[in-house]
JSON list of C-alpha atoms in Angstrom, two decimals:
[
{"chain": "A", "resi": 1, "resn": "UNK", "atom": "CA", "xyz": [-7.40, 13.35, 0.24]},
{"chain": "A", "resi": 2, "resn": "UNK", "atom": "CA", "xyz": [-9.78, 11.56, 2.63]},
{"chain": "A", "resi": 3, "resn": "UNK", "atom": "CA", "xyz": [-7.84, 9.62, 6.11]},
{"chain": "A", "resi": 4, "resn": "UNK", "atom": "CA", "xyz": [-9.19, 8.03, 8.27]},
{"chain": "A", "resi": 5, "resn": "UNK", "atom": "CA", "xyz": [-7.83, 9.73, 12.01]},
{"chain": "A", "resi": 6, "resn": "UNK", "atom": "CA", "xyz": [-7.04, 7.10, 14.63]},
{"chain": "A", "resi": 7, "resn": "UNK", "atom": "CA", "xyz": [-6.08, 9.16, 17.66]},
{"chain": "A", "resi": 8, "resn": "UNK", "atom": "CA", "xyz": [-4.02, 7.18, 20.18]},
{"chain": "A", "resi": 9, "resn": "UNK", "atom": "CA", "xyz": [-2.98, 7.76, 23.53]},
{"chain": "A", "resi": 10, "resn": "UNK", "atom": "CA", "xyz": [0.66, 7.28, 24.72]},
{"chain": "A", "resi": 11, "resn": "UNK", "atom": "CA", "xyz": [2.82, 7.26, 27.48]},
{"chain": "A", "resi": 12, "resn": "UNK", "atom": "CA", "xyz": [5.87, 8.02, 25.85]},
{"chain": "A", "resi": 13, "resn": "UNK", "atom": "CA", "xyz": [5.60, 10.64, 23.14]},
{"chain": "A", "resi": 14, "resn": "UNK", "atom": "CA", "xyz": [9.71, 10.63, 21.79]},
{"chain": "A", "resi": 15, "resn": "UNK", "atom": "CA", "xyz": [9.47, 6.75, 22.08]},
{"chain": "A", "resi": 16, "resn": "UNK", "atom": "CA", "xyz": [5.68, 6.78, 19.91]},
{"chain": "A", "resi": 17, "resn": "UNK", "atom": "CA", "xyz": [6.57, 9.30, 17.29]},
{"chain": "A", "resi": 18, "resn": "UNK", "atom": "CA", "xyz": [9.98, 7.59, 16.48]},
{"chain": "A", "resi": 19, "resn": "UNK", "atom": "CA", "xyz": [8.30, 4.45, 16.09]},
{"chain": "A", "resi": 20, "resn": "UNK", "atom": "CA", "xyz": [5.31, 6.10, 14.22]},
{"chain": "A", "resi": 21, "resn": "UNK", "atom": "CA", "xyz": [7.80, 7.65, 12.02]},
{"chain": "A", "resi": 22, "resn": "UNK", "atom": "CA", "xyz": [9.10, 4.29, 11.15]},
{"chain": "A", "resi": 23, "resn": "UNK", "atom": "CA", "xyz": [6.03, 2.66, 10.99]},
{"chain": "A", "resi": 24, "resn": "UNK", "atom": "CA", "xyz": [4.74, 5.18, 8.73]},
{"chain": "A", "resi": 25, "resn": "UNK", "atom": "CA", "xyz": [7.55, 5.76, 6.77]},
{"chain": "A", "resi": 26, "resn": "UNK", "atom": "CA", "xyz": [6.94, 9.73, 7.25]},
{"chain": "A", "resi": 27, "resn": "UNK", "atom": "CA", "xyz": [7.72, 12.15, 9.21]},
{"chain": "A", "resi": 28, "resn": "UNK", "atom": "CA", "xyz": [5.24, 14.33, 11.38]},
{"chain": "A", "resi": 29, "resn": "UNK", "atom": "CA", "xyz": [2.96, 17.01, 9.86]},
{"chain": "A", "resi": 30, "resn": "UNK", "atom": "CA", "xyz": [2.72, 18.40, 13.10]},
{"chain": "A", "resi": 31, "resn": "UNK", "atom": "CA", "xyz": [4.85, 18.08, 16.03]},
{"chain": "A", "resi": 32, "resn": "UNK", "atom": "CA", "xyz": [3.93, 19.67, 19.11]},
{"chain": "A", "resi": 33, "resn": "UNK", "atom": "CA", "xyz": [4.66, 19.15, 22.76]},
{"chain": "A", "resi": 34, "resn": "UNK", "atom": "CA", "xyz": [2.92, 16.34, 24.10]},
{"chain": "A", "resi": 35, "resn": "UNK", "atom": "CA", "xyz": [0.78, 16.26, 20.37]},
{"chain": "A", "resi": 36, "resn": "UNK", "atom": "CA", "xyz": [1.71, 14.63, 16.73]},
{"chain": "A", "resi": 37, "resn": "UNK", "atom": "CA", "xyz": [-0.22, 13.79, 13.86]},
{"chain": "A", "resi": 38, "resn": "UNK", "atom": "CA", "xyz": [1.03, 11.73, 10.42]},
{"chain": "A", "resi": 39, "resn": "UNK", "atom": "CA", "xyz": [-0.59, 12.28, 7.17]},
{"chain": "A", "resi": 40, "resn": "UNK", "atom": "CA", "xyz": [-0.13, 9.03, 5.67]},
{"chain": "A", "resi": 41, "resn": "UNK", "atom": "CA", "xyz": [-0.45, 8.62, 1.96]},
{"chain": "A", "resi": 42, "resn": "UNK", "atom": "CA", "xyz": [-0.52, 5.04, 1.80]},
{"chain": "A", "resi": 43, "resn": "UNK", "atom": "CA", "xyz": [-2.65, 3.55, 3.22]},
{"chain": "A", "resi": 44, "resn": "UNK", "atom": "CA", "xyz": [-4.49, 7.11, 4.42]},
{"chain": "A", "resi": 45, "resn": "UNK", "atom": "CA", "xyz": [-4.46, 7.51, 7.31]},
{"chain": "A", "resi": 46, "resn": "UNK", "atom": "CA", "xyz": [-4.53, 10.53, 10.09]},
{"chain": "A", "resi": 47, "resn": "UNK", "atom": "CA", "xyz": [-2.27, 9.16, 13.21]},
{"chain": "A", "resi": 48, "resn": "UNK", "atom": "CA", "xyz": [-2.85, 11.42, 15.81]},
{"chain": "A", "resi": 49, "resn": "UNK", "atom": "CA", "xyz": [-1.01, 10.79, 19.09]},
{"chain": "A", "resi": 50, "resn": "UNK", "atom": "CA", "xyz": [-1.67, 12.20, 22.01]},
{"chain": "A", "resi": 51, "resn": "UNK", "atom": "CA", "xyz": [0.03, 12.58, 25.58]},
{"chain": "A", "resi": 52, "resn": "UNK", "atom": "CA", "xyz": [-0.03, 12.93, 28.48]},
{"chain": "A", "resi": 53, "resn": "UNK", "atom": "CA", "xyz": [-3.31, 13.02, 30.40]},
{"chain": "A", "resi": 54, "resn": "UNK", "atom": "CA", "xyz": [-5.66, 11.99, 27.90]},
{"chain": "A", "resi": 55, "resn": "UNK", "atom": "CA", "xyz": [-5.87, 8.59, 29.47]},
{"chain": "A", "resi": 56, "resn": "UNK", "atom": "CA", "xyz": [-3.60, 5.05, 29.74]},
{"chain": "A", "resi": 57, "resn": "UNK", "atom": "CA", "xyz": [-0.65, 4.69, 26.67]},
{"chain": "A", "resi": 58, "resn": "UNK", "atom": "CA", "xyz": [-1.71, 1.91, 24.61]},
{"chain": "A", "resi": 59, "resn": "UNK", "atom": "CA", "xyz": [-5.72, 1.81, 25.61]},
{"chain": "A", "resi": 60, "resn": "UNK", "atom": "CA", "xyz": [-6.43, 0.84, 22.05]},
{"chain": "A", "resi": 61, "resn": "UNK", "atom": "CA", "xyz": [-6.52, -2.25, 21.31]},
{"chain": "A", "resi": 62, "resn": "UNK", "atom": "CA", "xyz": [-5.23, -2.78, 18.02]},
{"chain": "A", "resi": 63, "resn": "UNK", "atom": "CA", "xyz": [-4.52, -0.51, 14.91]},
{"chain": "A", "resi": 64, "resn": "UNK", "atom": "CA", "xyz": [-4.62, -2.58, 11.34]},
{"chain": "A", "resi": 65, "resn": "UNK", "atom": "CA", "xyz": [-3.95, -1.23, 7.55]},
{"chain": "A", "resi": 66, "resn": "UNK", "atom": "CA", "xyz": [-5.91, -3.07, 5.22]},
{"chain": "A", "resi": 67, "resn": "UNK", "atom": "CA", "xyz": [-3.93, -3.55, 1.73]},
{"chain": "A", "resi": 68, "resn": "UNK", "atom": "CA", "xyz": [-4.65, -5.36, -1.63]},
{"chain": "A", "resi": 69, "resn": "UNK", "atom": "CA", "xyz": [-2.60, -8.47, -1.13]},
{"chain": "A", "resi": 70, "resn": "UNK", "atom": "CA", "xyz": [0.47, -10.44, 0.25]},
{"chain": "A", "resi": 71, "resn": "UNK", "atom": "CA", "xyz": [2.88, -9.07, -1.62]},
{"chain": "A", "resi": 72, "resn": "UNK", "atom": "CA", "xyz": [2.07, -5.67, 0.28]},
{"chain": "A", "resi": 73, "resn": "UNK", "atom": "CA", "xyz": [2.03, -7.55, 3.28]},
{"chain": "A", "resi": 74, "resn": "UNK", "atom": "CA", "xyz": [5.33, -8.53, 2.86]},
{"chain": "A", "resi": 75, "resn": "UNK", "atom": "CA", "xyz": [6.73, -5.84, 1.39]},
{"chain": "A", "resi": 76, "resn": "UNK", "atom": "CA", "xyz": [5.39, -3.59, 4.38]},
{"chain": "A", "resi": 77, "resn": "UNK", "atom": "CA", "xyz": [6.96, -6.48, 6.81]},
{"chain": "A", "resi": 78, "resn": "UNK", "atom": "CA", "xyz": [10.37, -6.23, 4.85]},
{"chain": "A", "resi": 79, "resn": "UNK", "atom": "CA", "xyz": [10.44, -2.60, 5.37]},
{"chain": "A", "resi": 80, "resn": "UNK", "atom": "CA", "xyz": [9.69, -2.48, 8.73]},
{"chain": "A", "resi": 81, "resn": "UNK", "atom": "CA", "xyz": [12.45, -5.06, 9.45]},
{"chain": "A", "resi": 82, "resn": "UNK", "atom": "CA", "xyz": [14.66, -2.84, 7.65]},
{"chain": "A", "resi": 83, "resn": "UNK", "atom": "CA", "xyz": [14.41, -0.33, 9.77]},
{"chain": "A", "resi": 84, "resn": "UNK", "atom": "CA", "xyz": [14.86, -2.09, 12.58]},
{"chain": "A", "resi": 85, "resn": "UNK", "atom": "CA", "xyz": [11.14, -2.95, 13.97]},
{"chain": "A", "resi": 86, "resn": "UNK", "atom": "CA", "xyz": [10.41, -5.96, 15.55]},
{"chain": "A", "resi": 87, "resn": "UNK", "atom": "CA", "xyz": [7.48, -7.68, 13.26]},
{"chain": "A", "resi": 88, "resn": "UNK", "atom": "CA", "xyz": [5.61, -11.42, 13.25]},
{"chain": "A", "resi": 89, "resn": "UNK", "atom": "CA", "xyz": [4.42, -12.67, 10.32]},
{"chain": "A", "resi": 90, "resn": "UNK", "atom": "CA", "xyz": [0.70, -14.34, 10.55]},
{"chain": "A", "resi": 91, "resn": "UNK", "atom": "CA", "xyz": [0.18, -15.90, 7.28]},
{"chain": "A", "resi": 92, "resn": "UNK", "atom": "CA", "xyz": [-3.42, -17.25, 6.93]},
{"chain": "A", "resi": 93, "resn": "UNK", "atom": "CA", "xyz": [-4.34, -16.13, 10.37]},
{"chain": "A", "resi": 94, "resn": "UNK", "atom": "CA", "xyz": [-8.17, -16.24, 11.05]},
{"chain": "A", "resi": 95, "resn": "UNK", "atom": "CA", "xyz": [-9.68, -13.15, 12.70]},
{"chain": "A", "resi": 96, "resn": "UNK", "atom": "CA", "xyz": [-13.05, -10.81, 11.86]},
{"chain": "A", "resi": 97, "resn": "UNK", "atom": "CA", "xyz": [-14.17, -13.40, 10.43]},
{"chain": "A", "resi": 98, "resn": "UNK", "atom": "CA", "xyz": [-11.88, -13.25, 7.55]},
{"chain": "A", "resi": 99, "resn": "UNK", "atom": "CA", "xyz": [-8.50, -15.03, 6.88]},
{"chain": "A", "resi": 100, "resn": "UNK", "atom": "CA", "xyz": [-5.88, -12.83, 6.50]},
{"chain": "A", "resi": 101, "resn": "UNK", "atom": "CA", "xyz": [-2.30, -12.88, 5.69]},
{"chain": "A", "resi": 102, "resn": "UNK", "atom": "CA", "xyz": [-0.77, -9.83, 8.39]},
{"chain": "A", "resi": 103, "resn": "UNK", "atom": "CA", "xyz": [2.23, -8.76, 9.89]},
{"chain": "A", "resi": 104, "resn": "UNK", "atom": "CA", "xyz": [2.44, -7.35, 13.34]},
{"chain": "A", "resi": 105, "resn": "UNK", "atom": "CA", "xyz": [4.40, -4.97, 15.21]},
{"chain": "A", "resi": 106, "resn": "UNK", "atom": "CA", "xyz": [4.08, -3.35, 18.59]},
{"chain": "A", "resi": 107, "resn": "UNK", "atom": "CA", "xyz": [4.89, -0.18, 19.29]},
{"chain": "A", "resi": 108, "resn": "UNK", "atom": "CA", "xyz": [6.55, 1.23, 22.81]},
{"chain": "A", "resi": 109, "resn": "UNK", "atom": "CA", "xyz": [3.10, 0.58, 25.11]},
{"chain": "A", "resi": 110, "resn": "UNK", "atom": "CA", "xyz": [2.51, -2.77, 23.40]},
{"chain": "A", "resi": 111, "resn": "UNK", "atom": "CA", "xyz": [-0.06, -2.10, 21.28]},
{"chain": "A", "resi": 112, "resn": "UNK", "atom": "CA", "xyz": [-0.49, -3.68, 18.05]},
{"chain": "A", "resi": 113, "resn": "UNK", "atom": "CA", "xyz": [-0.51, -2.35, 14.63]},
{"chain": "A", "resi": 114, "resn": "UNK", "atom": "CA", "xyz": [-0.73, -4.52, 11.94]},
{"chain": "A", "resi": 115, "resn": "UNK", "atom": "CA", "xyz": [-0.84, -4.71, 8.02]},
{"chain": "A", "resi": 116, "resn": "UNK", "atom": "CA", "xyz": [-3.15, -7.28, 6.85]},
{"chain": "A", "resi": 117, "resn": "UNK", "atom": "CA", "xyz": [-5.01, -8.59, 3.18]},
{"chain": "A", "resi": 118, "resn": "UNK", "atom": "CA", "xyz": [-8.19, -10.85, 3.17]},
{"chain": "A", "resi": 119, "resn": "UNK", "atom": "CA", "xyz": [-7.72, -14.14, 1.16]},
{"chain": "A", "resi": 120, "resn": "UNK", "atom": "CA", "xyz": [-11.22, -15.27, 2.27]},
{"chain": "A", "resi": 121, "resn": "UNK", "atom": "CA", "xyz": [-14.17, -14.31, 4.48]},
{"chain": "A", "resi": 122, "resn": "UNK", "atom": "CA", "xyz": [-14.93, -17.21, 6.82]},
{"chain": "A", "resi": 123, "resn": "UNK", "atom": "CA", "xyz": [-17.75, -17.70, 9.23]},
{"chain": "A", "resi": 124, "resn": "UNK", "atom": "CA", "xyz": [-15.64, -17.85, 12.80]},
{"chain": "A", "resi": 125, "resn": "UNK", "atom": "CA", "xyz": [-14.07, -15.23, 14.53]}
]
């Protein structure tokens, strides 16, 4: 199966892997010290996190899951909630150009990961 990787950098790697496990819905592949990576099924995805010394936690700035519609959206925000993740809803938000129904949640350094559907491609940012 094809994933795309999206190494991060953290500050915190007990703190990032539990809330990459929840996130994900999966636990590790491989757990190492100061190293983990998730194969995600859905969407597929290679999480590979990273500490310490391979610069600032949370230097990304945002990590986003593209998926078919709202109901996904919401589904992935009612899941998250349920296992105890802080999330914000952004129905009909407008970014990349696109208007998107997302849902947001930050992980221990701040940054944000999101799950988002296009509705519409618009011409403004």
């Amino acid at each position: 199966m094809s994933r795309v990787q999206l190494p991060v950098n953290v500050s915190d790697s007990g703190a990032a892997v539990a809330f990459c496990s929840r996130l994900s819905g999966t636990a590790p592949a491989k757990l190492r010290p100061g190293y983990a990576n998730f194969a995600v099924d859905d969407p597929p995805l290679k999480l590979v996190l990273n500490s310490p010394g391979n610069g600032p936690g949370g230097t990304i700035n945002h990590l986003g899951a593209g998926v078919g519609s709202t109901a996904e959206v919401t589904d992935a925000g009612d899941r998250l909630a349920a296992a105890g993740v802080v999330t914000e809803a952004e129905p009909g938000a407008v970014c990349c150009y696109a208007r998107q129904d997302k849902v947001r949640a930050r992980d221990p350094d701040g940054l944000a990961w999101e799950y988002y559907t296009v509705l519409e491609h618009v011409e403004t940012p």
